PDB file of C-alpha atoms and ligand atoms in Angstrom:
ATOM      1  CA  MET A   1       5.407  13.749 -23.340  1.00 36.00           C
ATOM      2  CA  LEU A   2       3.595  10.862 -24.943  1.00 40.00           C
ATOM      3  CA  GLU A   3       1.117  10.885 -22.101  1.00 42.00           C
ATOM      4  CA  LEU A   4      -0.351  14.225 -23.175  1.00 43.00           C
ATOM      5  CA  ASN A   5      -1.731  12.534 -26.254  1.00 40.00           C
ATOM      6  CA  THR A   6      -3.280   9.681 -24.365  1.00 60.00           C
ATOM      7  CA  LYS A   7      -6.876  10.111 -23.240  1.00 79.00           C
ATOM      8  CA  LYS A   8      -7.015  10.058 -19.477  1.00 88.00           C
ATOM      9  CA  ARG A   9      -9.222   7.212 -18.293  1.00 92.00           C
ATOM     10  CA  CYS A  10     -10.727   6.654 -14.858  1.00 95.00           C
ATOM     11  CA  PRO A  11      -9.480   3.195 -13.780  1.00 94.00           C
ATOM     12  CA  TYR A  12     -12.692   2.481 -11.843  1.00 96.00           C
ATOM     13  CA  CYS A  13     -15.426   3.192 -14.406  1.00 96.00           C
ATOM     14  CA  GLY A  14     -13.230   3.206 -17.515  1.00 94.00           C
ATOM     15  CA  GLU A  15     -14.710   6.512 -18.708  1.00 95.00           C
ATOM     16  CA  THR A  16     -12.691   9.232 -20.400  1.00 94.00           C
ATOM     17  CA  LYS A  17     -15.303  11.970 -20.820  1.00 93.00           C
ATOM     18  CA  VAL A  18     -15.631  12.624 -17.127  1.00 94.00           C
ATOM     19  CA  LYS A  19     -14.499  15.222 -14.633  1.00 95.00           C
ATOM     20  CA  PHE A  20     -11.537  14.161 -12.559  1.00 94.00           C
ATOM     21  CA  SER A  21     -11.185  15.177  -8.951  1.00 91.00           C
ATOM     22  CA  LYS A  22      -8.451  15.044  -6.343  1.00 89.00           C
ATOM     23  CA  GLU A  23      -8.131  11.692  -4.638  1.00 88.00           C
ATOM     24  CA  HIS A  24      -6.041  11.513  -1.455  1.00 87.00           C
ATOM     25  CA  ILE A  25      -3.363   8.869  -1.907  1.00 86.00           C
ATOM     26  CA  ILE A  26      -3.862   8.046   1.762  1.00 86.00           C
ATOM     27  CA  SER A  27      -7.391   8.995   2.862  1.00 88.00           C
ATOM     28  CA  ALA A  28      -7.655  12.367   4.603  1.00 85.00           C
ATOM     29  CA  SER A  29      -9.739  10.817   7.391  1.00 88.00           C
ATOM     30  CA  VAL A  30      -6.926   8.346   8.078  1.00 88.00           C
ATOM     31  CA  LEU A  31      -4.314  11.100   8.228  1.00 84.00           C
ATOM     32  CA  ARG A  32      -6.476  13.133  10.633  1.00 83.00           C
ATOM     33  CA  ARG A  33      -7.067  10.100  12.823  1.00 84.00           C
ATOM     34  CA  VAL A  34      -3.356   9.407  13.172  1.00 80.00           C
ATOM     35  CA  PHE A  35      -1.896  12.899  13.267  1.00 77.00           C
ATOM     36  CA  GLY A  36      -4.711  15.293  14.065  1.00 75.00           C
ATOM     37  CA  THR A  37      -4.278  18.706  12.448  1.00 70.00           C
ATOM     38  CA  PRO A  38      -1.866  19.793  11.120  1.00 62.00           C
ATOM     39  CA  VAL A  39      -0.868  16.545   9.508  1.00 61.00           C
ATOM     40  CA  LYS A  40       2.725  15.654  10.331  1.00 58.00           C
ATOM     41  CA  ASN A  41       5.316  13.103   9.327  1.00 53.00           C
ATOM     42  CA  ILE A  42       3.038  11.551   6.784  1.00 51.00           C
ATOM     43  CA  VAL A  43       4.864   9.438   4.370  1.00 56.00           C
ATOM     44  CA  GLY A  44       8.250   8.367   3.232  1.00 57.00           C
ATOM     45  CA  GLY A  45       9.451   6.279   0.359  1.00 56.00           C
ATOM     46  CA  GLU A  46      10.366   6.368  -3.271  1.00 51.00           C
ATOM     47  CA  LEU A  47       6.986   7.680  -4.321  1.00 49.00           C
ATOM     48  CA  PHE A  48       7.395  10.902  -2.419  1.00 51.00           C
ATOM     49  CA  GLY A  49      10.897  11.789  -3.552  1.00 50.00           C
ATOM     50  CA  GLY A  50      12.469   9.511  -0.988  1.00 52.00           C
ATOM     51  CA  ARG A  51      11.875  11.845   1.930  1.00 53.00           C
ATOM     52  CA  ASN A  52       9.333  12.512   4.620  1.00 53.00           C
ATOM     53  CA  LEU A  53       6.710  15.088   3.764  1.00 53.00           C
ATOM     54  CA  ILE A  54       5.511  17.329   6.552  1.00 52.00           C
ATOM     55  CA  ASP A  55       2.106  19.013   6.684  1.00 53.00           C
ATOM     56  CA  ASN A  56       1.385  17.656   3.279  1.00 62.00           C
ATOM     57  CA  GLU A  57      -1.359  15.414   1.982  1.00 72.00           C
ATOM     58  CA  PRO A  58      -0.374  13.758  -1.285  1.00 78.00           C
ATOM     59  CA  THR A  59      -3.193  13.667  -3.823  1.00 84.00           C
ATOM     60  CA  SER A  60      -3.599  12.519  -7.390  1.00 88.00           C
ATOM     61  CA  LYS A  61      -6.189  13.363 -10.034  1.00 91.00           C
ATOM     62  CA  HIS A  62      -6.578   9.939 -11.603  1.00 92.00           C
ATOM     63  CA  VAL A  63     -10.093   9.071 -10.330  1.00 94.00           C
ATOM     64  CA  CYS A  64     -13.242  10.653 -11.734  1.00 96.00           C
ATOM     65  CA  LYS A  65     -15.513  12.753  -9.569  1.00 96.00           C
ATOM     66  CA  ASP A  66     -18.358  10.203  -9.422  1.00 97.00           C
ATOM     67  CA  CYS A  67     -16.104   7.243  -8.607  1.00 97.00           C
ATOM     68  CA  ASN A  68     -14.274   9.325  -6.047  1.00 95.00           C
ATOM     69  CA  SER A  69     -17.482   9.967  -4.158  1.00 95.00           C
ATOM     70  CA  SER A  70     -18.566   6.314  -4.534  1.00 96.00           C
ATOM     71  CA  LEU A  71     -15.287   5.308  -2.899  1.00 96.00           C
ATOM     72  CA  SER A  72     -15.501   7.741  -0.018  1.00 93.00           C
ATOM     73  CA  PRO A  73     -17.530   5.455   2.346  1.00 94.00           C
ATOM     74  CA  TYR A  74     -14.389   3.318   2.699  1.00 96.00           C
ATOM     75  CA  ASP A  75     -12.602   6.156   4.437  1.00 93.00           C
ATOM     76  CA  THR A  76     -14.643   6.087   7.651  1.00 92.00           C
ATOM     77  CA  GLU A  77     -13.877   2.418   8.267  1.00 94.00           C
ATOM     78  CA  ALA A  78     -10.257   2.940   7.187  1.00 95.00           C
ATOM     79  CA  ALA A  79      -9.739   5.540   9.908  1.00 95.00           C
ATOM     80  CA  ILE A  80     -10.819   2.933  12.500  1.00 95.00           C
ATOM     81  CA  PHE A  81      -8.674   0.235  10.850  1.00 96.00           C
ATOM     82  CA  VAL A  82      -5.535   2.370  10.788  1.00 95.00           C
ATOM     83  CA  GLY A  83      -6.348   3.741  14.252  1.00 94.00           C
ATOM     84  CA  GLU A  84      -6.307   0.165  15.601  1.00 96.00           C
ATOM     85  CA  ILE A  85      -2.965  -0.609  13.968  1.00 96.00           C
ATOM     86  CA  CYS A  86      -1.416   2.667  15.139  1.00 92.00           C
ATOM     87  CA  ALA A  87      -2.638   2.214  18.725  1.00 93.00           C
ATOM     88  CA  HIS A  88       0.321  -0.095  19.415  1.00 92.00           C
ATOM     89  CA  HIS A  89       4.069   0.410  19.159  1.00 89.00           C
ATOM     90  CA  ASN A  90       4.296  -3.023  17.584  1.00 91.00           C
ATOM     91  CA  LEU A  91       1.951  -5.915  16.805  1.00 93.00           C
ATOM     92  CA  ILE A  92       3.797  -8.746  18.531  1.00 93.00           C
ATOM     93  CA  GLY A  93       1.189 -11.211  19.788  1.00 93.00           C
ATOM     94  CA  ARG A  94      -1.582  -9.117  18.257  1.00 95.00           C
ATOM     95  CA  SER A  95      -3.877  -9.543  15.304  1.00 95.00           C
ATOM     96  CA  VAL A  96      -5.201  -7.246  12.615  1.00 95.00           C
ATOM     97  CA  SER A  97      -8.931  -7.151  12.023  1.00 95.00           C
ATOM     98  CA  PHE A  98     -10.111  -7.210   8.398  1.00 95.00           C
ATOM     99  CA  ASN A  99     -13.512  -6.842   6.814  1.00 95.00           C
ATOM    100  CA  LEU A 100     -14.658  -6.003   3.294  1.00 95.00           C
ATOM    101  CA  ASN A 101     -14.354  -2.221   3.701  1.00 95.00           C
ATOM    102  CA  ARG A 102     -10.924  -2.416   5.291  1.00 96.00           C
ATOM    103  CA  MET A 103      -9.552  -4.794   2.676  1.00 97.00           C
ATOM    104  CA  ASN A 104     -10.920  -2.773  -0.224  1.00 97.00           C
ATOM    105  CA  TRP A 105      -9.578   0.462   1.257  1.00 97.00           C
ATOM    106  CA  LEU A 106      -6.163  -1.161   1.627  1.00 97.00           C
ATOM    107  CA  MET A 107      -6.296  -2.339  -1.981  1.00 97.00           C
ATOM    108  CA  LYS A 108      -7.437   1.110  -3.148  1.00 96.00           C
ATOM    109  CA  THR A 109      -4.544   2.757  -1.303  1.00 95.00           C
ATOM    110  CA  HIS A 110      -2.005   0.390  -2.862  1.00 96.00           C
ATOM    111  CA  LEU A 111      -3.528   1.088  -6.285  1.00 95.00           C
ATOM    112  CA  ASN A 112      -3.422   4.854  -5.635  1.00 92.00           C
ATOM    113  CA  CYS A 113       0.295   4.605  -4.924  1.00 88.00           C
ATOM    114  CA  LEU A 114       0.876   2.389  -7.939  1.00 89.00           C
ATOM    115  CA  GLN A 115      -1.234   4.624 -10.162  1.00 83.00           C
ATOM    116  CA  ILE A 116       1.262   7.453  -9.852  1.00 77.00           C
ATOM    117  CA  THR A 117       4.268   5.137  -9.997  1.00 81.00           C
ATOM    118  CA  LYS A 118       6.059   4.324 -13.202  1.00 82.00           C
ATOM    119  CA  SER A 119       8.164   1.265 -13.788  1.00 85.00           C
ATOM    120  CA  ILE A 120      11.796   2.190 -13.083  1.00 82.00           C
ATOM    121  CA  ARG A 121      12.740  -0.439 -15.642  1.00 86.00           C
ATOM    122  CA  THR A 122      10.539   0.592 -18.582  1.00 89.00           C
ATOM    123  CA  GLY A 123       9.245   4.062 -17.628  1.00 87.00           C
ATOM    124  CA  ASP A 124       5.702   2.826 -18.315  1.00 87.00           C
ATOM    125  CA  ARG A 125       2.686   2.977 -16.058  1.00 86.00           C
ATOM    126  CA  TYR A 126       1.299  -0.276 -14.761  1.00 89.00           C
ATOM    127  CA  HIS A 127      -1.967  -1.838 -15.866  1.00 89.00           C
ATOM    128  CA  PHE A 128      -4.017  -3.925 -13.498  1.00 94.00           C
ATOM    129  CA  SER A 129      -7.136  -6.029 -13.843  1.00 96.00           C
ATOM    130  CA  GLU A 130     -10.288  -4.000 -14.497  1.00 96.00           C
ATOM    131  CA  GLU A 131     -12.116  -6.539 -12.348  1.00 97.00           C
ATOM    132  CA  ILE A 132     -10.170  -5.375  -9.277  1.00 98.00           C
ATOM    133  CA  TYR A 133     -11.247  -1.766  -9.802  1.00 97.00           C
ATOM    134  CA  ARG A 134     -14.837  -2.764 -10.551  1.00 97.00           C
ATOM    135  CA  SER A 135     -15.124  -4.850  -7.375  1.00 97.00           C
ATOM    136  CA  ILE A 136     -13.747  -2.012  -5.249  1.00 98.00           C
ATOM    137  CA  LEU A 137     -16.138   0.457  -6.867  1.00 98.00           C
ATOM    138  CA  ASN A 138     -19.140  -1.869  -6.332  1.00 97.00           C
ATOM    139  CA  ARG A 139     -18.070  -2.580  -2.766  1.00 95.00           C
ATOM    140  CA  GLU A 140     -17.667  -6.269  -3.494  1.00 96.00           C
ATOM    141  CA  ARG A 141     -14.976  -8.714  -2.499  1.00 95.00           C
ATOM    142  CA  VAL A 142     -12.031  -8.578  -4.911  1.00 97.00           C
ATOM    143  CA  ASN A 143     -11.434 -12.069  -6.350  1.00 96.00           C
ATOM    144  CA  SER A 144      -8.503 -13.380  -4.306  1.00 95.00           C
ATOM    145  CA  ASP A 145      -7.071 -15.104  -7.411  1.00 96.00           C
ATOM    146  CA  LEU A 146      -6.230 -11.641  -8.754  1.00 98.00           C
ATOM    147  CA  TYR A 147      -3.762 -10.634  -6.041  1.00 98.00           C
ATOM    148  CA  ALA A 148      -1.962 -11.890  -2.959  1.00 98.00           C
ATOM    149  CA  LEU A 149      -1.758 -10.126   0.397  1.00 98.00           C
ATOM    150  CA  GLY A 150       1.186 -10.496   2.747  1.00 97.00           C
ATOM    151  CA  LEU A 151       1.660  -9.098   6.242  1.00 97.00           C
ATOM    152  CA  GLU A 152       4.797  -8.555   8.251  1.00 96.00           C
ATOM    153  CA  GLY A 153       5.145  -6.726  11.552  1.00 95.00           C
ATOM    154  CA  LEU A 154       8.103  -4.830  12.971  1.00 90.00           C
ATOM    155  CA  GLU A 155       9.554  -5.145  16.464  1.00 90.00           C
ATOM    156  CA  THR A 156       9.473  -1.446  17.363  1.00 86.00           C
ATOM    157  CA  ASP A 157       8.893   0.457  20.601  1.00 84.00           C
ATOM    158  CA  ALA A 158       7.656   3.893  21.685  1.00 83.00           C
ATOM    159  CA  ARG A 159      10.967   5.596  20.842  1.00 79.00           C
ATOM    160  CA  ASN A 160      10.431   4.898  17.167  1.00 78.00           C
ATOM    161  CA  TRP A 161       7.099   6.678  17.009  1.00 79.00           C
ATOM    162  CA  ASN A 162       7.481  10.219  18.248  1.00 72.00           C
ATOM    163  CA  ILE A 163       5.549  12.280  15.689  1.00 65.00           C
ATOM    164  CA  ASP A 164       7.448  15.443  16.597  1.00 66.00           C
ATOM    165  CA  ASP A 165      10.841  13.960  15.890  1.00 63.00           C
ATOM    166  CA  MET A 166      11.522  13.751  12.192  1.00 56.00           C
ATOM    167  CA  LYS A 167      14.542  11.557  12.782  1.00 59.00           C
ATOM    168  CA  ASN A 168      12.124   8.805  13.665  1.00 62.00           C
ATOM    169  CA  VAL A 169      10.567   6.432  11.233  1.00 67.00           C
ATOM    170  CA  SER A 170       7.653   7.751   9.167  1.00 76.00           C
ATOM    171  CA  PHE A 171       4.216   6.419  10.127  1.00 82.00           C
ATOM    172  CA  PHE A 172       3.435   5.610   6.524  1.00 85.00           C
ATOM    173  CA  HIS A 173       5.978   4.395   4.060  1.00 84.00           C
ATOM    174  CA  TYR A 174       5.531   3.247   0.509  1.00 84.00           C
ATOM    175  CA  ARG A 175       7.632   1.529  -2.101  1.00 85.00           C
ATOM    176  CA  SER A 176       7.178  -0.976  -4.892  1.00 89.00           C
ATOM    177  CA  VAL A 177       9.605  -3.487  -6.306  1.00 91.00           C
ATOM    178  CA  GLU A 178       9.486  -5.399  -9.587  1.00 93.00           C
ATOM    179  CA  PHE A 179      10.577  -9.012  -9.554  1.00 94.00           C
ATOM    180  CA  ILE A 180      11.552  -9.459 -13.162  1.00 94.00           C
ATOM    181  CA  ASP A 181      12.012 -13.234 -13.335  1.00 96.00           C
ATOM    182  CA  GLN A 182       8.562 -13.793 -11.838  1.00 97.00           C
ATOM    183  CA  ASN A 183       6.964 -10.819 -13.626  1.00 96.00           C
ATOM    184  CA  VAL A 184       5.472  -9.845 -10.262  1.00 96.00           C
ATOM    185  CA  LEU A 185       5.113  -6.408  -8.761  1.00 95.00           C
ATOM    186  CA  VAL A 186       5.323  -6.144  -4.990  1.00 95.00           C
ATOM    187  CA  SER A 187       3.623  -3.087  -3.554  1.00 94.00           C
ATOM    188  CA  ASP A 188       4.702  -2.380   0.023  1.00 92.00           C
ATOM    189  CA  PHE A 189       2.626   0.046   2.083  1.00 92.00           C
ATOM    190  CA  ARG A 190       3.698   0.259   5.716  1.00 91.00           C
ATOM    191  CA  ILE A 191       1.217   1.476   8.310  1.00 93.00           C
ATOM    192  CA  LYS A 192       3.332   2.193  11.389  1.00 90.00           C
ATOM    193  CA  SER A 193       4.708  -1.212  12.476  1.00 92.00           C
ATOM    194  CA  LEU A 194       2.752  -3.239   9.898  1.00 96.00           C
ATOM    195  CA  HIS A 195       3.999  -3.857   6.383  1.00 95.00           C
ATOM    196  CA  THR A 196       1.178  -4.716   3.994  1.00 97.00           C
ATOM    197  CA  PHE A 197       2.353  -6.285   0.752  1.00 97.00           C
ATOM    198  CA  ILE A 198       0.137  -6.634  -2.297  1.00 98.00           C
ATOM    199  CA  PHE A 199       1.430  -8.907  -5.034  1.00 98.00           C
ATOM    200  CA  LEU A 200       0.168  -8.201  -8.546  1.00 97.00           C
ATOM    201  CA  PRO A 201       1.211  -9.488 -11.945  1.00 97.00           C
ATOM    202  CA  ILE A 202       3.135  -6.916 -13.959  1.00 93.00           C
ATOM    203  CA  ASN A 203       0.879  -5.783 -16.801  1.00 86.00           C
ATOM    204  CA  ASN A 204      -2.006  -8.020 -15.869  1.00 93.00           C
ATOM    205  CA  GLU A 205      -0.516 -11.350 -16.998  1.00 94.00           C
ATOM    206  CA  TYR A 206      -1.981 -14.081 -14.766  1.00 97.00           C
ATOM    207  CA  LEU A 207      -0.544 -17.307 -16.156  1.00 97.00           C
ATOM    208  CA  PHE A 208       0.791 -19.370 -13.194  1.00 98.00           C
ATOM    209  CA  PHE A 209       0.349 -16.329 -10.956  1.00 98.00           C
ATOM    210  CA  LYS A 210       0.209 -18.333  -7.686  1.00 97.00           C
ATOM    211  CA  GLU A 211       3.449 -20.127  -8.501  1.00 98.00           C
ATOM    212  CA  ARG A 212       5.097 -16.820  -9.431  1.00 98.00           C
ATOM    213  CA  VAL A 213       4.038 -15.283  -6.118  1.00 98.00           C
ATOM    214  CA  ALA A 214       5.486 -18.292  -4.255  1.00 98.00           C
ATOM    215  CA  SER A 215       8.746 -17.878  -6.144  1.00 98.00           C
ATOM    216  CA  THR A 216       8.762 -14.110  -5.409  1.00 97.00           C
ATOM    217  CA  LEU A 217       8.279 -14.795  -1.691  1.00 96.00           C
ATOM    218  CA  LYS A 218      11.192 -17.208  -1.776  1.00 96.00           C
ATOM    219  CA  GLU A 219      13.393 -14.599  -3.401  1.00 94.00           C
ATOM    220  CA  MET A 220      12.316 -11.927  -0.898  1.00 91.00           C
ATOM    221  CA  ARG A 221      13.162 -14.293   1.961  1.00 90.00           C
ATOM    222  CA  ASN A 222      16.521 -15.390   0.604  1.00 88.00           C
ATOM    223  CA  GLU A 223      17.798 -12.169  -0.934  1.00 83.00           C
ATOM    224  CA  VAL A 224      16.445  -9.409   1.316  1.00 77.00           C
ATOM    225  CA  GLY A 225      15.326 -11.240   4.462  1.00 81.00           C
ATOM    226  CA  ILE A 226      11.742  -9.965   4.154  1.00 87.00           C
ATOM    227  CA  LYS A 227       9.343 -12.738   5.125  1.00 92.00           C
ATOM    228  CA  PRO A 228       5.727 -11.679   4.739  1.00 95.00           C
ATOM    229  CA  GLU A 229       3.071 -14.183   5.727  1.00 96.00           C
ATOM    230  CA  LEU A 230       0.471 -14.643   2.957  1.00 96.00           C
ATOM    231  CA  VAL A 231      -3.069 -14.252   4.290  1.00 95.00           C
ATOM    232  CA  THR A 232      -6.556 -14.480   2.815  1.00 91.00           C
ATOM    233  CA  PRO A 233      -8.978 -12.557   5.010  1.00 87.00           C
ATOM    234  CA  ALA A 234     -12.539 -13.852   5.081  1.00 86.00           C
ATOM    235  CA  LEU A 235     -14.448 -10.655   4.475  1.00 82.00           C
ATOM    236  CA  GLN A 236     -18.057 -11.494   5.288  1.00 77.00           C
ATOM    237  CA  GLU A 237     -17.509 -10.230   8.810  1.00 81.00           C
ATOM    238  CA  SER A 238     -14.622  -9.085  10.922  1.00 87.00           C
ATOM    239  CA  HIS A 239     -11.709 -11.514  10.566  1.00 91.00           C
ATOM    240  CA  HIS A 240      -8.841 -11.246  13.056  1.00 93.00           C
ATOM    241  CA  ILE A 241      -5.581 -12.282  11.482  1.00 93.00           C
ATOM    242  CA  PRO A 242      -2.624 -12.781  13.834  1.00 93.00           C
ATOM    243  CA  VAL A 243       0.589 -11.109  12.739  1.00 95.00           C
ATOM    244  CA  THR A 244       2.887 -14.120  12.823  1.00 92.00           C
ATOM    245  CA  SER A 245       5.877 -12.811  10.910  1.00 93.00           C
ATOM    246  CA  ILE A 246       7.736 -10.095  12.825  1.00 92.00           C
ATOM    247  CA  VAL A 247      11.018  -8.471  11.815  1.00 88.00           C
ATOM    248  CA  SER A 248      13.336  -8.574  14.831  1.00 87.00           C
ATOM    249  CA  ARG A 249      14.890  -5.415  16.247  1.00 82.00           C
ATOM    250  CA  ASN A 250      18.321  -6.420  14.902  1.00 80.00           C
ATOM    251  CA  ASP A 251      17.044  -6.868  11.370  1.00 80.00           C
ATOM    252  CA  LEU A 252      15.073  -3.653  11.728  1.00 75.00           C
ATOM    253  CA  VAL A 253      18.151  -1.520  12.250  1.00 72.00           C
ATOM    254  CA  ARG A 254      19.326  -2.715   8.868  1.00 71.00           C
ATOM    255  CA  LEU A 255      15.969  -2.097   7.163  1.00 67.00           C
ATOM    256  CA  PHE A 256      15.516   1.377   8.677  1.00 63.00           C
ATOM    257  CA  GLU A 257      19.012   2.347   7.582  1.00 66.00           C
ATOM    258  CA  LEU A 258      17.928   1.345   4.107  1.00 61.00           C
ATOM    259  CA  GLU A 259      14.787   3.520   4.364  1.00 58.00           C
ATOM    260  CA  ASP A 260      16.914   6.386   5.710  1.00 57.00           C
ATOM    261  CA  ARG A 261      19.199   6.178   2.739  1.00 57.00           C
ATOM    262  CA  MET A 262      16.189   6.102   0.437  1.00 52.00           C
ATOM    263  CA  ARG A 263      14.873   9.347   1.840  1.00 48.00           C
ATOM    264  CA  ALA A 264      18.246  11.090   2.216  1.00 47.00           C
ATOM    265  CA  PRO A 265      18.424  14.399   0.306  1.00 44.00           C
ATOM    266  CA  GLY A 266      19.948  14.053  -3.107  1.00 40.00           C
ATOM    267  CA  HIS A 267      19.093  10.393  -3.344  1.00 35.00           C
TER     268      HIS A 267
HETATM  269 ZN1   ZN B 301     -14.803   6.836 -12.716  1.00 62.59          ZN
END
């Protein structure tokens, strides 16, 4: 209710007196590239009511019209990026190719998901560095001190990726987890067999951020068995980053069961 009284502000330009337009949470061009039309088996995860959405393209009206169109050039490159990742059943022995457009699209997508997420703990929306939004808008490299990126692959095979079978794993999955002791938010956006993790400070507090991320990684490893490899893509040109951390098939069964429970009706 309180939100109705708060002036809606575009996170990219900071303006309030602007027209807002629909932004695809996951770019439409990416969805078309992966699924064709109609779009199927899009997304699963807490953000989307814990279930898979079929023939549905989640959108949000948090970005202003001008910024939305300034951001749209990312989508073309993103379709190629996601197309490359989705071309394989898993990424064992493979690498993921990053450049400025791909990295900024990935960051934008994480922020889109987080923008419509509220803290389960406090019920508040998150606030992130304005510098991150500004860099994405200006098509510049986001200062790597402001976030951390982790990658982890999954040992899957063709059986897991039949688009027509809803019992299979969703091609895109999203969730975020707060690590309270470290005051770190972990945003987890899975593109087929690749988990991309963005680490951000809860409410934009950067003191000892690197140390807090290291401590969060340790907790993820020890408590949940998730072991993302932190990477810093060089974005001047295409940078191939090998996916060195892969979740084994045995561990996967456990993780997928967890995802299944998360998207079970009534959960
Ligand atoms: Zn704007």
